[in-house]
XYZ file of C-alpha atoms in Angstrom:
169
model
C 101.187 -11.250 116.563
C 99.507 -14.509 115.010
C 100.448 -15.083 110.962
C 97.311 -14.439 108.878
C 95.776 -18.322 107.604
C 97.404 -19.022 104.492
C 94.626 -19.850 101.561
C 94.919 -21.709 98.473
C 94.202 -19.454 95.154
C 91.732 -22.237 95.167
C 90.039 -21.157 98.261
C 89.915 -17.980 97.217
C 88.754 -18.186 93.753
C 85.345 -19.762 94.976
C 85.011 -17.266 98.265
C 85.410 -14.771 95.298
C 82.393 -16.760 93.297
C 80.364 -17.599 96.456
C 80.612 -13.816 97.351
C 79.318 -12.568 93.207
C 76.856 -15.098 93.930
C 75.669 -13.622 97.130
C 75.865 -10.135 95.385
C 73.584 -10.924 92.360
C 71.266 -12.146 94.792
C 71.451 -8.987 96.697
C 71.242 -6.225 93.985
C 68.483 -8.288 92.570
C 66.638 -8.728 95.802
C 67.578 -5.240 96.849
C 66.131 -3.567 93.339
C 63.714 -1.181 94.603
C 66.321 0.886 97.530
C 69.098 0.382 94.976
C 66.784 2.281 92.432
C 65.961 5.087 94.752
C 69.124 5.600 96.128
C 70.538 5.509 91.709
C 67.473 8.008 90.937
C 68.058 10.231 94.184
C 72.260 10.170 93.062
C 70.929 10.916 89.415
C 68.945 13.586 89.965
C 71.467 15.227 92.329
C 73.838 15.071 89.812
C 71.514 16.399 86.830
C 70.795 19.293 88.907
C 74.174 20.435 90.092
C 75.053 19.916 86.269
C 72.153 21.983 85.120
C 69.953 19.276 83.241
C 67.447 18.090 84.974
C 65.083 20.409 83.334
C 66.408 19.009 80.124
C 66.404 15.275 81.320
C 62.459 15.682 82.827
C 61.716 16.719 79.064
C 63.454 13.985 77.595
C 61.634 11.758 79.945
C 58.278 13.378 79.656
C 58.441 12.288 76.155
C 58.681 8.533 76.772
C 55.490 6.641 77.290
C 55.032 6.316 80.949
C 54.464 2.299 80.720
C 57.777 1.960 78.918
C 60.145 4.559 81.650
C 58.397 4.630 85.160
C 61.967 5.266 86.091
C 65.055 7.650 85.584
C 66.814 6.482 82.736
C 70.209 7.088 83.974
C 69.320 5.298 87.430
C 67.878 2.007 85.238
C 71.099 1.946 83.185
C 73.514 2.345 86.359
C 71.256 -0.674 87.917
C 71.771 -2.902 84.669
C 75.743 -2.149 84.225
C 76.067 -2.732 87.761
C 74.491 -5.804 87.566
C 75.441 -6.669 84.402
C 78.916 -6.184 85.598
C 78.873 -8.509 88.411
C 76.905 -11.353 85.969
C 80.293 -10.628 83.983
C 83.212 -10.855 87.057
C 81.154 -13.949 88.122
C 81.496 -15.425 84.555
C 85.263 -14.660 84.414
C 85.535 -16.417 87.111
C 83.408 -19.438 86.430
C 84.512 -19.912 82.531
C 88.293 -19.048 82.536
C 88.607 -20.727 79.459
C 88.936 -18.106 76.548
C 86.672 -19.019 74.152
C 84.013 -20.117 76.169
C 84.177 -16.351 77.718
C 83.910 -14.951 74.478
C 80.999 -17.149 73.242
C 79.341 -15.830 76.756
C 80.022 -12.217 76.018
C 79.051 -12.940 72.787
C 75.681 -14.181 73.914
C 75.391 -10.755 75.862
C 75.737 -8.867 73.403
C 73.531 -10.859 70.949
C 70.579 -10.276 73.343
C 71.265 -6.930 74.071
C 71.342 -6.049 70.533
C 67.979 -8.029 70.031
C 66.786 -5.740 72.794
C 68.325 -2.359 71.110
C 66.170 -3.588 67.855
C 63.159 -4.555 69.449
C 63.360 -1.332 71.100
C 64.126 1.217 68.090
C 61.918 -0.833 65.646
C 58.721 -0.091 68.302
C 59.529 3.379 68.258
C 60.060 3.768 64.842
C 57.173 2.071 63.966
C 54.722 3.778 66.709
C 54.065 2.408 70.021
C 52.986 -1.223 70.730
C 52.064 -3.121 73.414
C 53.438 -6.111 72.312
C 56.848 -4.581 71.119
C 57.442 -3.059 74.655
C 56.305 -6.987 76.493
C 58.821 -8.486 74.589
C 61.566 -6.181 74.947
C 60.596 -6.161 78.428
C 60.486 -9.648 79.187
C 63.830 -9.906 77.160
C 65.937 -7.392 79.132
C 64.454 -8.963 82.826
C 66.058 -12.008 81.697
C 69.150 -10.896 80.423
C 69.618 -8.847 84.127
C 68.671 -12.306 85.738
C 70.970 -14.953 87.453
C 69.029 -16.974 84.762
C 72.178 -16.603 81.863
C 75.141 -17.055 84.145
C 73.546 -20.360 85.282
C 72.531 -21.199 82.218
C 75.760 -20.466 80.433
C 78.077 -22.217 83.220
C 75.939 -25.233 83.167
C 75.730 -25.654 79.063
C 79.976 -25.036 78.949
C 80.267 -27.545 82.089
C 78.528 -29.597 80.116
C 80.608 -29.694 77.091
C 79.238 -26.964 74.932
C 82.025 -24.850 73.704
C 84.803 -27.290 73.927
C 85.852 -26.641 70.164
C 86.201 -23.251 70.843
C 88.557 -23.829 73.463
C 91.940 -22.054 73.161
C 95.115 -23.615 72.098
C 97.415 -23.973 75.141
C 100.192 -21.085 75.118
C 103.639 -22.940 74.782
C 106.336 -21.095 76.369
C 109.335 -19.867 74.744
């Protein structure tokens, strides 16, 4: 029996980032059968629970240009992927502070979103409101941040937010 290769943690840190790359593209490419296949899980699960009556009310009541899709299948998509844009940035920034500023930035947008979103329904339904937040939330599930993010800390950006090196005792 032949010894498996031995690979450098080297090696295998950027097969791990090659393959979240690949993956990103994937999900992203792959966004419509991903959908289905979340709604079709959703609405399984809704029914066997009993609330799919209750969740085709709550969605009745959302303006069809704003939720063309399950709710629960759109927020399964976006942690998934989300998830992913976050292993791959783990990977790519393992310096501390420069993965906090990045989560950071995540969350900054995602709140912007959250506002954007409760201040359009709080203050009636606009067009505009729902382009922005729209436009807004396809970029933050985008490749477009983790590039962005890597290349700006590659750079230089967040170098005084590195962390201290630990000494050992």
């Amino acid at each position: 029996m032949e010894a498996l290769p031995q690979y450098s943690s080297r090696a295998v840190h950027w097969l791990l980032v090659g393959g979240l790359v690949v993956l990103l593209f994937l999900i992203r490419f792959y966004d419509e059968p991903i959908l289905q296949f979340l709604t079709n899980m959703w609405q399984k699960a809704l029914t066997v629970l009993g609330l799919k009556e209750y969740a085709d009310s709550l969605q009745q009541g959302i303006n069809g240009g704003i939720a063309k899709r399950l709710l629960p299948a759109v927020a399964t998509y976006a942690v998934l992927y989300l998830s992913t844009c976050f292993l791959l940035l783990r990977l790519l920034l393992p310096d501390t502070g420069q993965w906090r500023l990045a989560l950071l930035f995540y969350a900054g947008a995602l709140a912007v979103y959250a506002a954007i979103v409760v201040l359009n329904k709080l203050t009636g339904s606009s067009e505009w409101a729902y382009r922005l937040s729209r436009q807004l939330l396809d970029f933050v599930i985008s490749p477009l941040p983790v590039a962005g993010l890597v290349v700006l800390f590659k750079s230089g950006l967040g170098t005084a937010v590195r962390t201290p090196p630990q000494r050992l005792p």
